[in-house]
PDB file of C-alpha atoms in Angstrom:
ATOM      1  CA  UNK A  21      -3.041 145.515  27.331  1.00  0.00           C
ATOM      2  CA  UNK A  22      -2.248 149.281  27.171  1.00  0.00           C
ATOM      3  CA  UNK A  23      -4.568 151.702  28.327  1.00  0.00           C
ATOM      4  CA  UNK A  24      -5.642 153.138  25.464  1.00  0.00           C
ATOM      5  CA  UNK A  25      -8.949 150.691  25.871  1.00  0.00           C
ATOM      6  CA  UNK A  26     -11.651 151.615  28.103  1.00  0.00           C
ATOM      7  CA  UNK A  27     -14.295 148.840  28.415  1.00  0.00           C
ATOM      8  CA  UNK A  28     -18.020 150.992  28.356  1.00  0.00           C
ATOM      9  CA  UNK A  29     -19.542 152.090  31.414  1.00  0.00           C
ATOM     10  CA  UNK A  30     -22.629 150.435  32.245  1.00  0.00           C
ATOM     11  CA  UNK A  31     -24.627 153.957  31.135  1.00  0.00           C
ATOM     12  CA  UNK A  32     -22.862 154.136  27.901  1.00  0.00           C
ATOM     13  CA  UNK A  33     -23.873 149.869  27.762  1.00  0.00           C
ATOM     14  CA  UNK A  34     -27.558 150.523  28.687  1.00  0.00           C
ATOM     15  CA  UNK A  35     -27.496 153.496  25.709  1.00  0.00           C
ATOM     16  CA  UNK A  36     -26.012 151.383  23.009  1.00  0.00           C
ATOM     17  CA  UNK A  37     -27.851 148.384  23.832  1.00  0.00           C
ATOM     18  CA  UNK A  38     -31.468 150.596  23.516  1.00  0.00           C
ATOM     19  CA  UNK A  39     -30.426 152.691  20.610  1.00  0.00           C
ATOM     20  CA  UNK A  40     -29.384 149.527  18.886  1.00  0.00           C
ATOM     21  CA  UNK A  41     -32.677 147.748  19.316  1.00  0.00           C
ATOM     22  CA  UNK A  42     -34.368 151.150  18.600  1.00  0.00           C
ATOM     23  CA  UNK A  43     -32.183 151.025  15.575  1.00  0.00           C
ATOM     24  CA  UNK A  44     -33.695 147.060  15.015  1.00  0.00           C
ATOM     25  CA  UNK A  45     -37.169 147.737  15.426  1.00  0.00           C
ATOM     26  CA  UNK A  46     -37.152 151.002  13.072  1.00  0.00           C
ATOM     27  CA  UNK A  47     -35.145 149.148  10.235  1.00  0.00           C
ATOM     28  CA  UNK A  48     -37.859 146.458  10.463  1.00  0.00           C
ATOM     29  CA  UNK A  49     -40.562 148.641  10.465  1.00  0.00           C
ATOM     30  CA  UNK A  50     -39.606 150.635   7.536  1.00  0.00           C
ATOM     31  CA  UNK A  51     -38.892 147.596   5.566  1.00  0.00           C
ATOM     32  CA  UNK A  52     -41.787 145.941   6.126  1.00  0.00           C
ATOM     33  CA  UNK A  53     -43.961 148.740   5.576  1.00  0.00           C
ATOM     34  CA  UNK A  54     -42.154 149.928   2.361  1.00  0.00           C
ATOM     35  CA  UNK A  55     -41.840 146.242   1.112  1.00  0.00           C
ATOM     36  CA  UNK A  56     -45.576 146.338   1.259  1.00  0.00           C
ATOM     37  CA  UNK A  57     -46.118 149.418  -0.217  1.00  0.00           C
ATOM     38  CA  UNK A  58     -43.626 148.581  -3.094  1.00  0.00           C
ATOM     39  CA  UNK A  59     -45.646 144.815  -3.262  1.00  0.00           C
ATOM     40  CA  UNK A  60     -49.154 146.847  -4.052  1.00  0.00           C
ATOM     41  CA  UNK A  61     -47.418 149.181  -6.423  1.00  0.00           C
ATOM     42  CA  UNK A  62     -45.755 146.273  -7.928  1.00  0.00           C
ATOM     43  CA  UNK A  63     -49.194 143.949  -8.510  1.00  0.00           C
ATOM     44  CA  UNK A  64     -50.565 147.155  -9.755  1.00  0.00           C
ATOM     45  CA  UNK A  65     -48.161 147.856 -12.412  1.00  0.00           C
ATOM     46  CA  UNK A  66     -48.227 144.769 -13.262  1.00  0.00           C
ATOM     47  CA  UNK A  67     -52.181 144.752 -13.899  1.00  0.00           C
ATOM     48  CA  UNK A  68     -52.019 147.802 -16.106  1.00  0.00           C
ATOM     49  CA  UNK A  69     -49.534 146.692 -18.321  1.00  0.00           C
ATOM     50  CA  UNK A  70     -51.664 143.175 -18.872  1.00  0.00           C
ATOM     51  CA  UNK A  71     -54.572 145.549 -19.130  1.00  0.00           C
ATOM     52  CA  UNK A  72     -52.564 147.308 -22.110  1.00  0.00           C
ATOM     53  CA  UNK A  73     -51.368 144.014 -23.415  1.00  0.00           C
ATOM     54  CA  UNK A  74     -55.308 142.353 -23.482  1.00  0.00           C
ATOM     55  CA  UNK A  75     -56.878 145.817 -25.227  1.00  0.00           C
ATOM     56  CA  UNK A  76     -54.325 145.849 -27.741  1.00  0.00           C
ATOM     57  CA  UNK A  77     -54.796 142.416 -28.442  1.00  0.00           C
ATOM     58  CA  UNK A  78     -58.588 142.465 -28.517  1.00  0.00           C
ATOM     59  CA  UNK A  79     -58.401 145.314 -31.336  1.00  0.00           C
ATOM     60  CA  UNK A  80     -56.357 142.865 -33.223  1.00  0.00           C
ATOM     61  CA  UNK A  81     -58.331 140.279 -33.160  1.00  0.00           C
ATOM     62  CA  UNK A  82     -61.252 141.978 -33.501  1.00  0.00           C
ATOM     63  CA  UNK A  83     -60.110 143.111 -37.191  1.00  0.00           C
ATOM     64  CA  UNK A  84     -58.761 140.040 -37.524  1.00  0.00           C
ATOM     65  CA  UNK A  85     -61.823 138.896 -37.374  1.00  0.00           C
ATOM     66  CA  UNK A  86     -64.067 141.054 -39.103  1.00  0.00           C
ATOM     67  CA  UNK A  87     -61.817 140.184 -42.332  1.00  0.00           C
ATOM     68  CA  UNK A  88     -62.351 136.901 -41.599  1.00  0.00           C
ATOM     69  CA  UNK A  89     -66.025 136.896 -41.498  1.00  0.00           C
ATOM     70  CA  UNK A  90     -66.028 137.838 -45.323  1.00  0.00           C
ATOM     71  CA  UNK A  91     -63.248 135.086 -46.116  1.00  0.00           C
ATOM     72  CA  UNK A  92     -64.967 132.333 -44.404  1.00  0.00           C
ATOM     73  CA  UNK A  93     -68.380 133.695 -46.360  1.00  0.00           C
ATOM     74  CA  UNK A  94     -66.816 133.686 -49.871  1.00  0.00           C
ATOM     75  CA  UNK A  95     -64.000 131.273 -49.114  1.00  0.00           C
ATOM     76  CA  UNK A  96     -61.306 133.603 -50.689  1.00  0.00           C
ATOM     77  CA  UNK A  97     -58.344 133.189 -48.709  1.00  0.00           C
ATOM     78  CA  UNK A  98     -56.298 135.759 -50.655  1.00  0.00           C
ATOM     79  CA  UNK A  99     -58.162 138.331 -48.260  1.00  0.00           C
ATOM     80  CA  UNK A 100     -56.085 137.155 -45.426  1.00  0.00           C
ATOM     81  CA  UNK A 101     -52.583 136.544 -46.783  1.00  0.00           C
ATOM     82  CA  UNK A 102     -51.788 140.167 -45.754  1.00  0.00           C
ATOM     83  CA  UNK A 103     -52.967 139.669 -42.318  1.00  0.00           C
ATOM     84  CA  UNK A 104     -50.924 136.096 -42.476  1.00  0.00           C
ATOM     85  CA  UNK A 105     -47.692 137.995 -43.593  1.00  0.00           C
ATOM     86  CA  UNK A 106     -47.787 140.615 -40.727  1.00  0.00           C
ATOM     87  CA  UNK A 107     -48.932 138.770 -38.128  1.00  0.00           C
ATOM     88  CA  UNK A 108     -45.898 136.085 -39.039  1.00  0.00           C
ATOM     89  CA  UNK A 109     -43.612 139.476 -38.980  1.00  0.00           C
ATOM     90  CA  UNK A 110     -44.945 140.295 -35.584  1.00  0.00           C
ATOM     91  CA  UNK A 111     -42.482 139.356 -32.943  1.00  0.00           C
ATOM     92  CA  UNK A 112     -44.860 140.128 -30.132  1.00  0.00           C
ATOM     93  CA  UNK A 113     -47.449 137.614 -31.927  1.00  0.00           C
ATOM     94  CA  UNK A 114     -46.352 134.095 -30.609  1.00  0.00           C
ATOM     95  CA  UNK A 115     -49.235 132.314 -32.335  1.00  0.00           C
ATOM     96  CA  UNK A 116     -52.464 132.712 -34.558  1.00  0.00           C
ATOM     97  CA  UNK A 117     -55.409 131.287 -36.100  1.00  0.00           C
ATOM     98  CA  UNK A 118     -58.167 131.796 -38.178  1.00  0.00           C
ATOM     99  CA  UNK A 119     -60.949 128.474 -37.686  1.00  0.00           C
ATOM    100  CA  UNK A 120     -63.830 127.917 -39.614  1.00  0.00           C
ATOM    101  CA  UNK A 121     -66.593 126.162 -37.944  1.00  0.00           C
ATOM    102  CA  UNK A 122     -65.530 122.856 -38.437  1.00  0.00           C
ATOM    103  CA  UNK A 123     -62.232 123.734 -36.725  1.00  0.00           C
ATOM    104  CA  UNK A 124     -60.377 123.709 -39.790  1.00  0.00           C
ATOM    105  CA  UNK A 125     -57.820 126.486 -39.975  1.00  0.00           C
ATOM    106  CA  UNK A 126     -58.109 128.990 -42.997  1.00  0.00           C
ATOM    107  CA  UNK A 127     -54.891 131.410 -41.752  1.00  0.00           C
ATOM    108  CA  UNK A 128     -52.424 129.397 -38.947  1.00  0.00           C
ATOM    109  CA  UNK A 129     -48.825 130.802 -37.700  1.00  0.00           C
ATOM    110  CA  UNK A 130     -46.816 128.401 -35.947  1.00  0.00           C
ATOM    111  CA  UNK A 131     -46.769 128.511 -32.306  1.00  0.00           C
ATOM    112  CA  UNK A 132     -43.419 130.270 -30.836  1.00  0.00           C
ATOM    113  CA  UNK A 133     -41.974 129.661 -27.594  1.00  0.00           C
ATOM    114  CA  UNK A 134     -42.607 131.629 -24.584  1.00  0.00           C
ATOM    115  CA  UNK A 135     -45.188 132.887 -22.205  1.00  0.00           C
ATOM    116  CA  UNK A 136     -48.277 134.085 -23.875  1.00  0.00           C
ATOM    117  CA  UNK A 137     -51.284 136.030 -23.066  1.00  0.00           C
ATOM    118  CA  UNK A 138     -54.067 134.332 -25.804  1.00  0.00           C
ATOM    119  CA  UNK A 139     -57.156 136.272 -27.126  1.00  0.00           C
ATOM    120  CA  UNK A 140     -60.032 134.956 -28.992  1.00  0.00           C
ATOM    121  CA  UNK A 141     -63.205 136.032 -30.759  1.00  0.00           C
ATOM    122  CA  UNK A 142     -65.997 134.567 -32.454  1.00  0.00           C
ATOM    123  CA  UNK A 143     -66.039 135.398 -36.182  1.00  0.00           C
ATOM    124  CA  UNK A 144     -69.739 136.785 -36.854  1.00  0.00           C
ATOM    125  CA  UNK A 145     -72.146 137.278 -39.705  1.00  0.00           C
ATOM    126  CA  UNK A 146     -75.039 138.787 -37.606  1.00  0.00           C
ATOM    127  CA  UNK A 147     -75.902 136.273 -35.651  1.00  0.00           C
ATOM    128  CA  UNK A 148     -74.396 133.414 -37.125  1.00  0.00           C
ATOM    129  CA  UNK A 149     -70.603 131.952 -35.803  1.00  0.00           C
ATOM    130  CA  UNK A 150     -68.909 131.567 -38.556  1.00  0.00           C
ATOM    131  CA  UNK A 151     -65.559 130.415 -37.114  1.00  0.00           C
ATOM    132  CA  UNK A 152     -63.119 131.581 -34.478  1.00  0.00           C
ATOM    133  CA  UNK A 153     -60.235 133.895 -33.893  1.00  0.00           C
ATOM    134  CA  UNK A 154     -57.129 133.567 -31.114  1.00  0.00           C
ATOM    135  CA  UNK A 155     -53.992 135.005 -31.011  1.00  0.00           C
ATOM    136  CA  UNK A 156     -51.416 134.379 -28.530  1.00  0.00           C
ATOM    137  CA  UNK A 157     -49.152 137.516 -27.814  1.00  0.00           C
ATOM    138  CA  UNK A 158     -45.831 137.504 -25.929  1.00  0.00           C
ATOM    139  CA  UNK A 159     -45.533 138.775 -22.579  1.00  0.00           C
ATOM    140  CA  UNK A 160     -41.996 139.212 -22.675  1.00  0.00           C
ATOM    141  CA  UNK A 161     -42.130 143.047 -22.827  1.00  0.00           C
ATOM    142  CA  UNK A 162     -44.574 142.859 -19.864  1.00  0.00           C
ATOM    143  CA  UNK A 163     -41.923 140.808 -18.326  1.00  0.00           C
ATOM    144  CA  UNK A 164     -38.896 142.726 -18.844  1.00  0.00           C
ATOM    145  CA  UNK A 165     -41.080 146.175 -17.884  1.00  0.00           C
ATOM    146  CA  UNK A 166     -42.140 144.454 -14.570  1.00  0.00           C
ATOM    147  CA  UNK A 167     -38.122 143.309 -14.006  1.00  0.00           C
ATOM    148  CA  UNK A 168     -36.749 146.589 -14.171  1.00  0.00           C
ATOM    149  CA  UNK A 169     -39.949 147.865 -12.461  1.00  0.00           C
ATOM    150  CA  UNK A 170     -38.794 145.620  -9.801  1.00  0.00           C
ATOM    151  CA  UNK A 171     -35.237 147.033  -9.304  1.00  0.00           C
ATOM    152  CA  UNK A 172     -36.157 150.689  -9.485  1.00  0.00           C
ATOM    153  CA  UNK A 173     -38.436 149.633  -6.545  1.00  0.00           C
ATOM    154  CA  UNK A 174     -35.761 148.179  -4.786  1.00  0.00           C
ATOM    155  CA  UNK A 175     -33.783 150.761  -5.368  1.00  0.00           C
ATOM    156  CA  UNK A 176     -35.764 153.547  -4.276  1.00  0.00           C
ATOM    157  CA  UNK A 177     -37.280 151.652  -1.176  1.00  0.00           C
ATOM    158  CA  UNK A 178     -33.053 151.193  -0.099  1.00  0.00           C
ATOM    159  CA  UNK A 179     -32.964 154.874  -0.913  1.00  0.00           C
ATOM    160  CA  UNK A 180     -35.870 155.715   1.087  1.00  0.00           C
ATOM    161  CA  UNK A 181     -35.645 153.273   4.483  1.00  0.00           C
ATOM    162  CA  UNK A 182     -31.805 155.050   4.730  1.00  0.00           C
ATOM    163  CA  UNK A 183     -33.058 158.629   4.298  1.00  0.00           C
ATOM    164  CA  UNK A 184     -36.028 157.970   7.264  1.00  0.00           C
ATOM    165  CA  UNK A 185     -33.897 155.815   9.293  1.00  0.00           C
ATOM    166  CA  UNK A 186     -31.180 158.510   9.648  1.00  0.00           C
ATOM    167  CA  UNK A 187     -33.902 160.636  10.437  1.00  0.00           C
ATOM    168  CA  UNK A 188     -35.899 159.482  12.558  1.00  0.00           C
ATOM    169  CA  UNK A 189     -32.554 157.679  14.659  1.00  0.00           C
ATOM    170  CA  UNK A 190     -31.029 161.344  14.574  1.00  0.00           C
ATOM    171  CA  UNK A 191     -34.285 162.451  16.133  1.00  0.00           C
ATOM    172  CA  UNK A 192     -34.839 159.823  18.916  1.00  0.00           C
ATOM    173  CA  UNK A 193     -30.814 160.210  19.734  1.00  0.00           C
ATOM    174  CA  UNK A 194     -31.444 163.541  19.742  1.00  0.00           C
ATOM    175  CA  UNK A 195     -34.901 163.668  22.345  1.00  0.00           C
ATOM    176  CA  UNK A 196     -34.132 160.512  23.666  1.00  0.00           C
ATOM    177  CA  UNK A 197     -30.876 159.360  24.062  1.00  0.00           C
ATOM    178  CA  UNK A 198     -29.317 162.605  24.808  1.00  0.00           C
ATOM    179  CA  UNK A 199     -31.123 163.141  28.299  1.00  0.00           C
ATOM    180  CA  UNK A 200     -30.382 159.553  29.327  1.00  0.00           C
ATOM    181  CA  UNK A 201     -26.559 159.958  28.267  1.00  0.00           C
ATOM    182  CA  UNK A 202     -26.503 163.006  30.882  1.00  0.00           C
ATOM    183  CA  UNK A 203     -28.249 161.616  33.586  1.00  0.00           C
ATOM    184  CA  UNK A 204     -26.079 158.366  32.912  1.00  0.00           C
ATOM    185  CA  UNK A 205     -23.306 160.368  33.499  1.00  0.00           C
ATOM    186  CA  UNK A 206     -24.584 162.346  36.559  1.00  0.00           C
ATOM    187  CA  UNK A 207     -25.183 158.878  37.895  1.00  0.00           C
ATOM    188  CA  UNK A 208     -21.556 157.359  37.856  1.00  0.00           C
ATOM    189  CA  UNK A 209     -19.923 161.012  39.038  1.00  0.00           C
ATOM    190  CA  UNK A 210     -22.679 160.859  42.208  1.00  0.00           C
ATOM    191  CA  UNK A 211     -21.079 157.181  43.144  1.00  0.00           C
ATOM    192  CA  UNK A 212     -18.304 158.691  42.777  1.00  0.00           C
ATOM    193  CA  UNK A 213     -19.322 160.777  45.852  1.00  0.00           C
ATOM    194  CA  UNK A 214     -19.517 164.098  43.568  1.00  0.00           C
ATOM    195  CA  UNK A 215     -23.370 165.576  45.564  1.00  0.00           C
ATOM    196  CA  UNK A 216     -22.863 168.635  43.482  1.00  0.00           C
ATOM    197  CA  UNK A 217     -23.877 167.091  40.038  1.00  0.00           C
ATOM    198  CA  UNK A 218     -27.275 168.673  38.875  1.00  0.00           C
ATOM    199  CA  UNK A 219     -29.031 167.458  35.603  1.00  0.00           C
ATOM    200  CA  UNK A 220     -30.789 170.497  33.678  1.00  0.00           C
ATOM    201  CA  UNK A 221     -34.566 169.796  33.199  1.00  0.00           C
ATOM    202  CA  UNK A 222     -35.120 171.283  29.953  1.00  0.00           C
ATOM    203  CA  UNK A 223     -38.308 169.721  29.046  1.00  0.00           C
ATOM    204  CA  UNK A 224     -41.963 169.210  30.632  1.00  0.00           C
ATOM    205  CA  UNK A 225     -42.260 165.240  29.517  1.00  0.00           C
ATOM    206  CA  UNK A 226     -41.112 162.090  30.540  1.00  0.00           C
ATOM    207  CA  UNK A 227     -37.383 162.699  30.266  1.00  0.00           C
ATOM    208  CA  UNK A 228     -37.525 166.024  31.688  1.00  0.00           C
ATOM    209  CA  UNK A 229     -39.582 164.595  34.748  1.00  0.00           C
ATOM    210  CA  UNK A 230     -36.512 161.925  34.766  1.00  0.00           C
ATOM    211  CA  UNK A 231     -34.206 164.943  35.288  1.00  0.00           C
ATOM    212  CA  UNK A 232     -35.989 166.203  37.926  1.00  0.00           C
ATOM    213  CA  UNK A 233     -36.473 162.897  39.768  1.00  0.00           C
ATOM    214  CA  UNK A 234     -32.456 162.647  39.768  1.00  0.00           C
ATOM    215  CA  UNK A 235     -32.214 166.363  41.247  1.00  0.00           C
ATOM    216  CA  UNK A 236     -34.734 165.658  43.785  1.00  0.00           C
ATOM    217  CA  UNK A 237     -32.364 162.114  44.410  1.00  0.00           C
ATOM    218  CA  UNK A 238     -29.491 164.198  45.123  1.00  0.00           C
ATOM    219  CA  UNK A 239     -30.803 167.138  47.160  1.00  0.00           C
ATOM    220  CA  UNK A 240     -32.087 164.075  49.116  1.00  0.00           C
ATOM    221  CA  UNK A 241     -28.682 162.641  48.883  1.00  0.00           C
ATOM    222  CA  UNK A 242     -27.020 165.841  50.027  1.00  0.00           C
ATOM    223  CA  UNK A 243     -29.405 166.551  52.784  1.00  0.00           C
ATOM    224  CA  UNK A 244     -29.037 162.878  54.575  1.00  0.00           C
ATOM    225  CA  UNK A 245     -25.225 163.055  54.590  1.00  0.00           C
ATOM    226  CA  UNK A 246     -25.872 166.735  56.206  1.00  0.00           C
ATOM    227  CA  UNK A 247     -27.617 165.391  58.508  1.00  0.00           C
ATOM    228  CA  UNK A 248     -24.950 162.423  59.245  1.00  0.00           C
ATOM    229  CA  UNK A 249     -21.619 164.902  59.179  1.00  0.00           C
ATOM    230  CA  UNK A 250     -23.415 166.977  61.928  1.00  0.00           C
ATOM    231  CA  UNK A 251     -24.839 163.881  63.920  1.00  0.00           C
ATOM    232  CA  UNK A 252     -21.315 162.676  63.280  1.00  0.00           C
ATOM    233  CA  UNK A 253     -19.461 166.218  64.697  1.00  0.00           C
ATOM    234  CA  UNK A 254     -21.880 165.820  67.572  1.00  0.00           C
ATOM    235  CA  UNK A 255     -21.387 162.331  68.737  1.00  0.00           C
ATOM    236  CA  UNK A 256     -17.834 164.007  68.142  1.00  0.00           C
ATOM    237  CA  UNK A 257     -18.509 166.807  70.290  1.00  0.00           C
ATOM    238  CA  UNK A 258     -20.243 164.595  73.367  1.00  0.00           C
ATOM    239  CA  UNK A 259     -17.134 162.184  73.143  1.00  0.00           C
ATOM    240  CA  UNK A 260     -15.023 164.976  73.696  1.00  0.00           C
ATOM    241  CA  UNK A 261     -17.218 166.537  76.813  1.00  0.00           C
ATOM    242  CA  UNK A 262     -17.250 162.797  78.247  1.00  0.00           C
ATOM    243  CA  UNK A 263     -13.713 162.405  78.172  1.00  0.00           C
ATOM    244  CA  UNK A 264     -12.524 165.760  79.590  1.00  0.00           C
ATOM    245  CA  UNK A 265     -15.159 164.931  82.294  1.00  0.00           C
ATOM    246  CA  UNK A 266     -13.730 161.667  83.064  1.00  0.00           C
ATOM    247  CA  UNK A 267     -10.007 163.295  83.286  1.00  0.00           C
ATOM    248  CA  UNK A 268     -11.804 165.443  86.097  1.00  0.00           C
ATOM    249  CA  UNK A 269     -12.553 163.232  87.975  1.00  0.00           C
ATOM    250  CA  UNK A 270      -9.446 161.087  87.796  1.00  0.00           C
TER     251      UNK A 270
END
């Protein structure tokens, strides 16, 4: 192979392999955390528009049923064919019946298909129960509200997880990986025998004590093979005396 490839050093290995599992861990945080938050916004959406759905249908049937209460008390079932023609008009309105109190029913539309939410009510004269009142509306609105509810969620939460996951990566690569990427490099150019390399300690914290730690290693460094070039000149020096003595005395 040409050289154009250069298989990573074993700093620039150590840097990808931590800010790749930093990179992990923060993508997994985020999406748990915003898959929760979006799950609680969701259920709660979804509760109000039920709420909305149950109050509009108990206002219906309660006037529904206060009609009633004079039909079922003079039997005149004209009194409800209005009520019977727009509640059969009402696409949202999936079923509904008027009951007397033998069960009989004095106002029925056909059931529809679909889901339904159903809402009843006693009819009343005072304190007598005259009959009964349900109506079954469709939740499909609810449905279709809580589907698109659910993709601008997902949406947003994509949205969102990218925007803090650039920033807070840019952030740790910038307090975190940075320093180790220099004092990677220091590393390999002191095996390469360069004692001269000097990491700037910028910062009071961990990474800045990590600079200085390196320094101090290399002043160390420096100072031992000092100490071993002159030990080295003077073992030099003493073989030299020895063996211009010994010629002496040949």
């Amino acid at each position: 192979m040409g050289g154009w490839w250069r298989s990573p050093s074993e700093g620039q290995r150590v840097i990808l392999g931590l800010r790749g599992r930093f990179g992990l861990v923060l993508a997994a945080v985020l999406v748990v955390t915003l898959a929760g938050a979006g799950a609680l916004q969701y259920r709660q959406h979804q509760r109000g528009l039920l709420e909305i759905l149950e109050r509009r249908g108990a206002e219906q049937v309660r006037l529904l049923a206060n009609r009633a209460a004079g039909v079922l008390m003079t039997n005149d079932l004209t009194q409800l064919a209005h009520y019977e023609a727009e509640l059969a008009k009402d696409n949202d309105v999936l079923y509904a019946a008027v009951v007397d109190q033998q069960g009989r029913p004095v106002l029925e539309i056909p059931r529809r298909p679909g889901e339904a939410l159903e809402v009843s009510r006693p009819v009343q004269a005072g304190t007598e129960t005259l009959g009964m009142v349900r109506i079954a509306f469709s939740t499909a609105k609810v449905r279709e509200e809580l589907r698109r509810a659910a993709r601008d969620l997902v949406g947003q939460g994509l949205i969102t997880i990218l925007i803090l996951l650039a920033t807070v990566y840019g952030a740790f690569a910038r307090l975190t990986i940075a320093p180790i990427r220099r004092v990677a490099t220091a590393t390999q150019r002191l095996a390469a025998g360069d004692l001269r390399e000097a990491v700037p300690v910028e910062r009071q914290d961990e990474m800045g004590r990590l600079a200085a730690a390196f320094n101090q290693m290399v002043a160390s460094l420096r100072a031992l093979v000092g100490e071993v070039q002159r030990a080295g000149l003077q073992v030099s020096s003493a073989s030299a005396e020895i063996l211009a003595a010994s010629e002496q005395h040949a």
